[in-house]
Short mmCIF file of C-alpha atoms in Angstrom, two decimals:
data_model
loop_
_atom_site.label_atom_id
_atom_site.label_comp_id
_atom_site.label_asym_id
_atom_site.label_seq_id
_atom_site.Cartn_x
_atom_site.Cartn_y
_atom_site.Cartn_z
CA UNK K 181 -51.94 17.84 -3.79
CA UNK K 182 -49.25 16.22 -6.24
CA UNK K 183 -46.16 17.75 -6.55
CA UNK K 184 -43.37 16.97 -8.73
CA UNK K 185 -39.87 16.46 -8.50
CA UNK K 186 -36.41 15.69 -10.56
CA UNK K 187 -36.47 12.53 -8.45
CA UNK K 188 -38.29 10.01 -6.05
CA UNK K 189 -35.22 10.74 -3.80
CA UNK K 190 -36.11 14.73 -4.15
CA UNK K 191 -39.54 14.34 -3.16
CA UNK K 192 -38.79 11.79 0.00
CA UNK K 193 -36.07 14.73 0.77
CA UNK K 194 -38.72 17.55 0.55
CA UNK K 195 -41.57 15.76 2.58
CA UNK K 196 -38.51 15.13 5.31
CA UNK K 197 -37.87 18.91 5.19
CA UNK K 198 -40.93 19.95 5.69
CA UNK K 199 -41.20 17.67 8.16
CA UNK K 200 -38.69 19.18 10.57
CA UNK K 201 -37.83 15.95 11.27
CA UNK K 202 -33.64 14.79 12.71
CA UNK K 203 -34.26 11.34 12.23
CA UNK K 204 -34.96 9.00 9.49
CA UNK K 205 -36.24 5.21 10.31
CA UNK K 206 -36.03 3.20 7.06
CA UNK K 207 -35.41 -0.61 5.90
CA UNK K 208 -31.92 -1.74 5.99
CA UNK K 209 -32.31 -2.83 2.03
CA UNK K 210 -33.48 0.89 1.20
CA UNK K 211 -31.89 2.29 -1.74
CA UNK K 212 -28.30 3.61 -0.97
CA UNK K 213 -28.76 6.97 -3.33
CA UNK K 214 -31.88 7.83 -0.36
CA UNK K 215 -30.05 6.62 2.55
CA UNK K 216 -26.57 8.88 1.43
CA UNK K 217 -29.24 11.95 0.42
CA UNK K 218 -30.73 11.72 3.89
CA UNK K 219 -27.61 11.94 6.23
CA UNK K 220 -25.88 14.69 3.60
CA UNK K 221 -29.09 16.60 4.35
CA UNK K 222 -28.23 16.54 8.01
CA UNK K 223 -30.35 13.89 9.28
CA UNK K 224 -29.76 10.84 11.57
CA UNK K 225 -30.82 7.61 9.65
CA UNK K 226 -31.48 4.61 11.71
CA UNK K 227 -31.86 1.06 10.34
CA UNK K 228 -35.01 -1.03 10.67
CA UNK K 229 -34.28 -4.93 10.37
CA UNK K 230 -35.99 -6.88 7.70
CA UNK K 231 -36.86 -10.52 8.95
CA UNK K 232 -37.13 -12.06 5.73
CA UNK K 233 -37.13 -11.55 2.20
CA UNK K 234 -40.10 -9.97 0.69
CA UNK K 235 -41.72 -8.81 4.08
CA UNK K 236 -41.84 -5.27 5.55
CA UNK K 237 -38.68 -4.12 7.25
CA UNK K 238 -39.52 -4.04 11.52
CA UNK K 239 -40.25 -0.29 11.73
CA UNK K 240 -42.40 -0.59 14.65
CA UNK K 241 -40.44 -2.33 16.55
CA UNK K 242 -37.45 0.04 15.60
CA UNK K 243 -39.27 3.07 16.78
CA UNK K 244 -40.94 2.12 19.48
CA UNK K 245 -36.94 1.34 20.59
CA UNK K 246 -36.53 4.74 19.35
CA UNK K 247 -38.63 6.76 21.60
CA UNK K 248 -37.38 4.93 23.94
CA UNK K 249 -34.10 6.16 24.29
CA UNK K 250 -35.32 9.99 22.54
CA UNK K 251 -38.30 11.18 23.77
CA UNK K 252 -38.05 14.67 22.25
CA UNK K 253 -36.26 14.41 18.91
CA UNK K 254 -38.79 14.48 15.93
CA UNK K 255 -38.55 11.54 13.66
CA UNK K 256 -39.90 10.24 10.55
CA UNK K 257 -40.48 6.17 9.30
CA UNK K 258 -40.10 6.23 5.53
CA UNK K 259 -42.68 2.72 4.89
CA UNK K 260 -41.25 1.10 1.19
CA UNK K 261 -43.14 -1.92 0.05
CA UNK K 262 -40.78 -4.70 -0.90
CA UNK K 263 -40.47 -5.33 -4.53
CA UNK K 264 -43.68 -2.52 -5.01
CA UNK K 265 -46.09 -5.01 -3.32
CA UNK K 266 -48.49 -2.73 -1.28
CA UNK K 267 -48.45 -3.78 1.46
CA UNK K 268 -51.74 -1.91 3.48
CA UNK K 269 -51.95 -3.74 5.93
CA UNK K 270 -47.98 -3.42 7.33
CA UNK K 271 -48.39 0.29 6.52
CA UNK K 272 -51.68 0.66 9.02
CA UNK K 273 -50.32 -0.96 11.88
CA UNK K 274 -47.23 1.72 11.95
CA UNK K 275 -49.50 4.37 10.88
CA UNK K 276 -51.10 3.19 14.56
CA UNK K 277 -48.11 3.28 16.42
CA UNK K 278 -46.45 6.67 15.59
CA UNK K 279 -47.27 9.60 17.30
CA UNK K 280 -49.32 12.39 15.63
CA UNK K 281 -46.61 15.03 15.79
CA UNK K 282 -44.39 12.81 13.88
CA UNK K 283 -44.97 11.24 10.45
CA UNK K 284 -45.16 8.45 8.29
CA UNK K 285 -44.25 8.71 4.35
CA UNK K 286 -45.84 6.09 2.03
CA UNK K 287 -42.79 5.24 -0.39
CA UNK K 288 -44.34 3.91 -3.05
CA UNK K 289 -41.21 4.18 -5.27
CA UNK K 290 -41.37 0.38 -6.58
CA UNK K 291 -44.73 0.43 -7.16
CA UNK K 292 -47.04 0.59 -9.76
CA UNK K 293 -48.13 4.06 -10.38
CA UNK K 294 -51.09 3.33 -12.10
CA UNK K 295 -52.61 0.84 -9.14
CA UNK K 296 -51.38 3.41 -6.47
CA UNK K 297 -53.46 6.38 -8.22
CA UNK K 298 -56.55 4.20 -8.22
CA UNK K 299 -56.20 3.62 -4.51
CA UNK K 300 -58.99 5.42 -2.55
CA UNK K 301 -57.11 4.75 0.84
CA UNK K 302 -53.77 5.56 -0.27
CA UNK K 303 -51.62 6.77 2.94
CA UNK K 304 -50.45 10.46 2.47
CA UNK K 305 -48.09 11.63 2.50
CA UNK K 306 -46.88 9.29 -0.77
CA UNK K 307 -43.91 9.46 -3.07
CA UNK K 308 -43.84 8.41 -6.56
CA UNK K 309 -40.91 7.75 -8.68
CA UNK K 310 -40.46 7.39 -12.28
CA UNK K 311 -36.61 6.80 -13.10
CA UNK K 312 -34.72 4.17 -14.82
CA UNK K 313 -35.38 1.48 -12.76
CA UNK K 314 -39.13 1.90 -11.67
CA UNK K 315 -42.52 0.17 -12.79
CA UNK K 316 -43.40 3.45 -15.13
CA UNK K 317 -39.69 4.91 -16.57
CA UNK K 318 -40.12 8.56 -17.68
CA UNK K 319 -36.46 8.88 -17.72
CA UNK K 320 -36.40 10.25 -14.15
CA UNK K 321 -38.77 12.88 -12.21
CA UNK K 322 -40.80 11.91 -9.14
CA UNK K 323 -44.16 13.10 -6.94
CA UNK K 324 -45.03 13.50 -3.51
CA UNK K 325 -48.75 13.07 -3.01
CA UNK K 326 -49.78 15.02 0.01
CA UNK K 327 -52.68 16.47 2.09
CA UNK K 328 -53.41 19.06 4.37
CA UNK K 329 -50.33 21.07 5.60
CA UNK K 330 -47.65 19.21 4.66
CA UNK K 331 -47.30 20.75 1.14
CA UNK K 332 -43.94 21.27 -0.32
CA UNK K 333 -42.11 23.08 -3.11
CA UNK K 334 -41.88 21.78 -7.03
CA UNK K 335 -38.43 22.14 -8.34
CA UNK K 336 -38.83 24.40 -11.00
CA UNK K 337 -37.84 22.76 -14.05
CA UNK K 338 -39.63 19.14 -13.70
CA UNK K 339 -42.30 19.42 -15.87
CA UNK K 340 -39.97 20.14 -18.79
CA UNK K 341 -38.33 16.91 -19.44
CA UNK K 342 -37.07 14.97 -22.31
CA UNK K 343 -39.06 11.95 -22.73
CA UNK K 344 -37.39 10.15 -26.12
CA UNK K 345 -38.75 7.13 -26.25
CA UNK K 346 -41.99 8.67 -27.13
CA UNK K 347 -40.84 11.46 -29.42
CA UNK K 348 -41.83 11.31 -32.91
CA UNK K 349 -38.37 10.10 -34.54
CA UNK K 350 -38.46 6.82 -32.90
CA UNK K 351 -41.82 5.72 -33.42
CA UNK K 352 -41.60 2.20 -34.93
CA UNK K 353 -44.42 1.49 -37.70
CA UNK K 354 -45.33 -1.66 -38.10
#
């Protein structure tokens, strides 16, 4: 199921939601928008360490710690791919680690849209994004890609969006 959302950071904060989840593992070079929009929902954000530039941040290290010290608390490791390399392999081997009643969402924010779509063993749940600073820039507006019960709700308005840059009056004829 694709869903779609104002933002990348709307879709991440659905899945989360639906979820039930308190706590939030993500990289320490995650976006600060997400990190601030997942403690002002009420969730506990801890930081996972990234060894060096370009590789995965240490989630399953981090959680592994986690459980650890809270065995009960429901928790949730948002994977990114560094500079929208997917990174499969990385994403399997914490898919393996966390526990089945918790969950892993595939942020796939920085990466290409079009090679993520064509994957036939993309990890759900995923989250697209499509604002100013992404691979494909629609201006804003984001998806969560998802599968079985973990379905959330559109915001309303997303499909209708203002996308100038392909609107008649600024087509350039050469």
């Amino acid at each position: 199921q694709v869903t779609f959302f104002t933002s990348g950071t709307n879709a991440i904060l659905q899945l989360l939601n639906a979820s039930k989840v308190r706590c939030v593992i993500i990289a320490e070079d995650m976006c600060p928008d997400v990190i601030s929009s997942i403690i002002g929902n009420g969730m506990k954000v801890v930081l996972a360490g990234v060894d060096r530039i370009g590789n995965c941040a240490n989630y399953r290290e981090v959680y592994l710690k986690y459980l650890d010290e809270t065995e009960n608390e429901k928790c949730a490791v948002l994977f990114s791919h560094p500079y929208g390399i997917y990174q499969a392999s990385s994403l399997s081997e914490v898919q393996k680690t966390v526990r089945t009643d918790h969950v892993v969402i595939n942020d796939c924010c920085l990466c290409s849209p079009m090679e993520i779509l064509h994957k036939s063993d993309l990890a759900l749940p995923s989250v697209l994004s499509f604002g100013y600073s992404k691979v494909l820039d629609l201006d804003g507006g984001g998806a969560a890609l998802t599968a079985g019960d973990l379905a959330c709700e559109s915001d309303a308005d997303v499909i209708d969006r203002n996308i100038r840059r392909f609107d008649e009056k600024y087509r350039v004829v050469i």
